[in-house]
């Protein structure tokens, strides 16, 4: 499950698992499909642990903080600051141009920076 720039569907998904009409209960892989403003292709982000889930929440909060209601303004550099512990899946468009995405080198070799202090992440109750 991966909503665009949000984790809002997580609660609804877990509530649906309690529905007696659902015969087969899937294991939910919670994540978000990040849609960027700088030309970077969409990236699926799946946290690998509780701390990574907290960082994903912080990233989404950061992107929504200065944006209009219902929008999320993210750039690739924002993701890189919160990428520790995340499983990233790049979704390539039909044509991808690195120059438009602002990528000058390998994503894996770029240094990570943090904007916010670590706090106890919020995790939805099951």
Coordinates of N, CA and C in Angstrom, one line a residue:
X1 N 0.8 -1.2 0.0 CA 0.0 0.0 0.0 C 0.9 1.2 0.0
X2 N 0.6 2.2 -0.9 CA 1.5 3.4 -0.9 C 0.6 4.5 -1.5
X3 N 0.2 5.4 -0.6 CA -0.5 6.6 -1.1 C 0.4 7.6 -1.6
X4 N -0.1 8.6 -2.4 CA 0.8 9.7 -2.9 C 1.1 10.7 -1.7
X5 N 2.3 10.8 -1.3 CA 2.8 11.8 -0.4 C 2.0 11.8 0.9
X6 N 1.6 10.7 1.4 CA 0.8 10.6 2.6 C 0.9 9.2 3.1
X7 N 0.5 9.0 4.4 CA 0.3 7.7 5.0 C -1.2 7.5 5.5
X8 N -2.0 8.4 4.9 CA -3.4 8.4 5.4 C -4.2 7.1 5.3
X9 N -3.9 6.3 4.3 CA -4.6 5.1 4.1 C -4.3 4.0 5.0
X10 N -3.3 4.1 5.8 CA -2.8 3.1 6.7 C -3.9 2.7 7.7
X11 N -4.6 3.7 8.3 CA -5.6 3.4 9.3 C -6.8 2.7 8.7
X12 N -7.2 3.2 7.5 CA -8.3 2.5 6.8 C -8.0 1.1 6.4
X13 N -6.7 0.9 6.0 CA -6.3 -0.5 5.6 C -6.4 -1.4 6.8
X14 N -5.8 -1.0 8.0 CA -5.9 -1.8 9.2 C -7.3 -2.1 9.7
X15 N -8.2 -1.1 9.5 CA -9.6 -1.2 9.9 C -10.3 -2.2 9.0
X16 N -9.9 -2.3 7.8 CA -10.5 -3.2 6.8 C -10.1 -4.6 7.1
X17 N -9.0 -4.8 7.7 CA -8.5 -6.2 8.1 C -9.5 -6.8 9.2
X18 N -10.1 -5.9 9.9 CA -11.1 -6.4 11.0 C -12.5 -6.7 10.4
X19 N -12.7 -6.4 9.1 CA -13.9 -6.7 8.4 C -14.1 -8.2 8.3
X20 N -15.2 -8.8 8.9 CA -15.3 -10.2 8.8 C -15.6 -10.8 7.4
X21 N -15.9 -9.9 6.4 CA -16.1 -10.3 5.1 C -14.8 -10.5 4.3
X22 N -13.7 -10.1 4.9 CA -12.4 -10.3 4.2 C -11.9 -11.6 4.6
X23 N -11.9 -12.6 3.6 CA -11.5 -13.9 3.9 C -10.0 -14.1 4.1
X24 N -9.2 -13.5 3.2 CA -7.8 -13.6 3.3 C -7.1 -12.3 3.7
X25 N -6.5 -12.3 4.9 CA -5.9 -11.1 5.5 C -4.5 -11.0 5.0
X26 N -4.2 -10.0 4.1 CA -2.9 -9.8 3.6 C -2.0 -9.2 4.7
X27 N -0.7 -9.4 4.5 CA 0.3 -8.7 5.3 C 0.5 -7.3 4.7
X28 N 0.2 -6.2 5.4 CA 0.3 -4.9 4.8 C 1.8 -4.4 4.8
X29 N 2.2 -3.9 3.7 CA 3.5 -3.3 3.6 C 3.2 -1.8 3.5
X30 N 3.5 -1.1 4.5 CA 3.1 0.3 4.6 C 4.2 1.2 4.1
X31 N 3.8 2.1 3.2 CA 4.8 3.0 2.6 C 4.0 4.2 2.0
X32 N 4.8 5.0 1.2 CA 4.3 6.1 0.5 C 4.9 6.3 -0.8
X33 N 4.1 6.7 -1.8 CA 4.7 7.0 -3.1 C 5.0 8.5 -3.1
X34 N 6.3 8.8 -3.2 CA 6.7 10.2 -3.1 C 6.6 10.8 -4.5
X35 N 5.9 11.9 -4.7 CA 5.8 12.6 -6.0 C 6.6 13.9 -5.7
X36 N 7.6 14.2 -6.5 CA 8.5 15.3 -6.3 C 8.2 16.5 -7.2
X37 N 8.7 17.7 -6.8 CA 8.4 18.9 -7.5 C 9.6 19.3 -8.4
X38 N 10.7 18.6 -8.3 CA 11.9 18.9 -9.1 C 12.2 18.1 -10.3
X39 N 11.2 17.3 -10.7 CA 11.4 16.5 -11.9 C 12.0 15.1 -11.6
X40 N 12.2 14.8 -10.3 CA 12.7 13.4 -9.9 C 11.5 12.5 -10.1
X41 N 11.8 11.3 -10.7 CA 10.7 10.3 -10.9 C 10.1 9.9 -9.5
X42 N 8.9 9.4 -9.5 CA 8.3 9.0 -8.3 C 9.1 7.9 -7.6
X43 N 9.1 7.9 -6.3 CA 9.8 6.8 -5.6 C 8.9 6.3 -4.5
X44 N 8.8 4.9 -4.5 CA 8.1 4.3 -3.4 C 9.0 4.2 -2.2
X45 N 8.5 4.5 -1.0 CA 9.3 4.5 0.2 C 8.6 3.6 1.2
X46 N 9.4 2.5 1.6 CA 8.9 1.6 2.6 C 9.8 1.6 3.8
X47 N 9.3 2.0 4.9 CA 10.2 2.0 6.1 C 10.5 0.6 6.6
X48 N 11.8 0.3 7.0 CA 12.2 -1.0 7.3 C 12.0 -1.3 8.8
X49 N 11.9 -0.2 9.6 CA 11.7 -0.4 11.1 C 10.9 0.8 11.6
X50 N 10.7 0.8 12.9 CA 9.9 1.9 13.6 C 10.6 3.3 13.4
X51 N 11.9 3.3 13.5 CA 12.6 4.6 13.4 C 12.5 5.1 12.0
X52 N 12.6 4.3 11.0 CA 12.4 4.7 9.6 C 11.0 5.2 9.4
X53 N 10.0 4.6 10.0 CA 8.6 5.0 9.8 C 8.5 6.4 10.4
X54 N 9.2 6.7 11.5 CA 9.2 8.0 12.1 C 9.8 9.0 11.1
X55 N 10.9 8.7 10.5 CA 11.6 9.6 9.6 C 10.7 9.8 8.3
X56 N 10.0 8.8 7.9 CA 9.1 9.0 6.7 C 8.0 10.0 7.1
X57 N 7.5 9.9 8.3 CA 6.4 10.8 8.8 C 7.0 12.2 8.9
X58 N 8.2 12.4 9.4 CA 8.9 13.7 9.5 C 9.0 14.3 8.1
X59 N 9.5 13.5 7.1 CA 9.6 13.9 5.7 C 8.3 14.4 5.2
X60 N 7.3 13.7 5.3 CA 6.0 14.1 4.8 C 5.5 15.4 5.5
X61 N 5.7 15.5 6.8 CA 5.3 16.7 7.5 C 6.1 17.9 7.0
X62 N 7.4 17.7 6.8 CA 8.2 18.8 6.2 C 7.7 19.2 4.9
X63 N 7.3 18.3 4.0 CA 6.8 18.6 2.7 C 5.5 19.3 2.7
X64 N 4.7 19.1 3.7 CA 3.3 19.7 3.8 C 3.3 21.0 4.5
X65 N 4.4 21.2 5.3 CA 4.4 22.4 6.2 C 4.3 23.7 5.4
X66 N 5.0 23.9 4.3 CA 4.9 25.1 3.6 C 4.0 25.1 2.4
X67 N 3.4 24.0 2.2 CA 2.5 23.8 1.0 C 1.1 24.2 1.3
X68 N 0.3 24.4 0.3 CA -1.1 24.6 0.4 C -1.8 23.3 1.0
X69 N -2.9 23.4 1.6 CA -3.6 22.3 2.2 C -3.8 21.2 1.1
X70 N -3.5 20.0 1.4 CA -3.7 18.9 0.5 C -2.5 18.7 -0.5
X71 N -1.5 19.5 -0.4 CA -0.3 19.4 -1.2 C 0.9 19.0 -0.4
X72 N 1.9 18.5 -1.1 CA 3.2 18.2 -0.4 C 4.3 18.5 -1.4
X73 N 5.2 19.4 -1.0 CA 6.2 19.9 -1.8 C 7.6 19.3 -1.4
X74 N 8.0 18.3 -2.2 CA 9.2 17.6 -1.8 C 10.2 17.6 -3.0
X75 N 11.5 17.6 -2.7 CA 12.6 17.5 -3.6 C 13.4 16.3 -3.3
X76 N 14.2 15.8 -4.2 CA 15.1 14.7 -3.9 C 16.0 14.9 -2.7
X77 N 16.5 16.1 -2.6 CA 17.4 16.3 -1.4 C 16.7 16.2 -0.1
X78 N 15.4 16.5 -0.1 CA 14.6 16.3 1.1 C 14.5 14.8 1.5
X79 N 14.3 14.0 0.5 CA 14.2 12.5 0.8 C 15.6 12.0 1.3
X80 N 16.6 12.5 0.7 CA 18.0 12.0 1.1 C 18.3 12.3 2.6
X81 N 17.7 13.4 3.1 CA 17.9 13.7 4.5 C 17.2 12.7 5.4
X82 N 16.2 12.1 5.0 CA 15.4 11.2 5.8 C 15.4 9.8 5.3
X83 N 16.4 9.4 4.5 CA 16.4 8.1 3.8 C 16.9 6.9 4.7
X84 N 17.5 7.2 5.8 CA 18.1 6.1 6.6 C 17.0 5.1 7.0
X85 N 17.2 3.8 6.7 CA 16.3 2.8 7.1 C 15.2 2.6 6.1
X86 N 15.1 3.3 5.0 CA 14.0 3.2 4.1 C 14.4 2.3 2.9
X87 N 13.4 1.5 2.5 CA 13.6 0.8 1.2 C 13.0 1.6 0.1
X88 N 13.8 2.0 -0.9 CA 13.4 2.9 -1.9 C 13.3 2.1 -3.2
X89 N 12.2 2.4 -3.9 CA 11.9 1.8 -5.2 C 11.7 2.9 -6.2
X90 N 12.6 3.0 -7.2 CA 12.5 4.1 -8.2 C 11.5 3.7 -9.3
X91 N 10.6 4.5 -9.6 CA 9.6 4.3 -10.6 C 10.0 5.1 -11.8
X92 N 10.7 4.5 -12.8 CA 11.1 5.3 -13.9 C 10.0 5.6 -14.9
X93 N 9.9 6.9 -15.3 CA 9.0 7.2 -16.4 C 9.4 6.7 -17.7
X94 N 8.6 7.0 -18.7 CA 9.0 6.5 -20.1 C 10.4 7.1 -20.5
X95 N 10.6 8.3 -20.2 CA 11.9 9.0 -20.5 C 12.3 9.7 -19.2
X96 N 13.5 9.4 -18.8 CA 14.1 10.0 -17.6 C 15.4 10.7 -17.9
X97 N 15.4 12.0 -17.6 CA 16.6 12.8 -17.8 C 17.2 13.2 -16.5
X98 N 18.4 12.8 -16.2 CA 19.0 13.1 -14.9 C 19.2 14.6 -14.7
X99 N 19.5 15.3 -15.7 CA 19.7 16.7 -15.5 C 18.5 17.4 -15.0
X100 N 17.3 17.0 -15.5 CA 16.0 17.6 -15.0 C 15.8 17.3 -13.5
X101 N 16.2 16.2 -13.1 CA 16.0 15.7 -11.7 C 16.9 16.4 -10.7
X102 N 17.9 17.1 -11.2 CA 18.9 17.7 -10.3 C 19.9 16.7 -9.8
X103 N 20.1 15.6 -10.4 CA 21.0 14.5 -10.0 C 22.3 14.8 -10.6
X104 N 23.3 15.1 -9.9 CA 24.7 15.3 -10.5 C 25.6 14.1 -10.3
X105 N 25.2 13.2 -9.4 CA 26.0 12.0 -9.1 C 25.1 10.9 -8.6
X106 N 25.7 9.9 -8.2 CA 25.0 8.7 -7.6 C 24.2 9.1 -6.4
X107 N 23.0 8.7 -6.3 CA 22.2 9.0 -5.1 C 22.8 8.3 -3.9
X108 N 23.3 7.1 -4.0 CA 23.8 6.3 -2.9 C 25.1 7.0 -2.3
X109 N 25.8 7.8 -3.1 CA 27.1 8.3 -2.5 C 26.9 9.7 -2.0
X110 N 25.7 10.3 -2.1 CA 25.5 11.7 -1.6 C 25.4 11.6 -0.1
X111 N 26.0 12.7 0.6 CA 26.0 12.7 2.1 C 24.6 13.0 2.6
X112 N 24.3 12.4 3.7 CA 22.9 12.6 4.3 C 23.0 13.7 5.4
X113 N 22.0 14.6 5.4 CA 21.9 15.7 6.4 C 20.6 15.6 7.1
X114 N 20.5 16.0 8.3 CA 19.3 16.0 9.0 C 18.9 17.4 9.3
X115 N 17.6 17.7 9.2 CA 17.0 19.0 9.5 C 16.4 19.0 10.9
X116 N 15.9 17.9 11.4 CA 15.2 17.9 12.6 C 15.9 16.9 13.6
X117 N 15.7 17.2 14.9 CA 16.3 16.3 15.9 C 15.4 15.0 15.9
X118 N 16.1 13.9 16.3 CA 15.3 12.6 16.4 C 14.4 12.7 17.5
X119 N 13.2 12.2 17.3 CA 12.1 12.2 18.3 C 11.5 10.8 18.2
X120 N 10.8 10.4 19.2 CA 10.0 9.2 19.1 C 9.0 9.2 18.0
X121 N 9.1 8.4 17.0 CA 8.1 8.4 15.9 C 6.7 8.0 16.3
X122 N 5.7 8.6 15.6 CA 4.4 8.2 15.8 C 4.1 7.0 15.0
X123 N 3.5 5.9 15.6 CA 3.2 4.7 14.8 C 1.8 4.4 15.1
X124 N 1.0 4.1 14.0 CA -0.4 3.8 14.2 C -0.6 2.6 15.1
X125 N -1.7 2.6 15.9 CA -2.0 1.5 16.7 C -2.6 0.4 15.8
X126 N -2.4 -0.8 16.2 CA -3.0 -1.9 15.4 C -4.1 -2.6 16.1

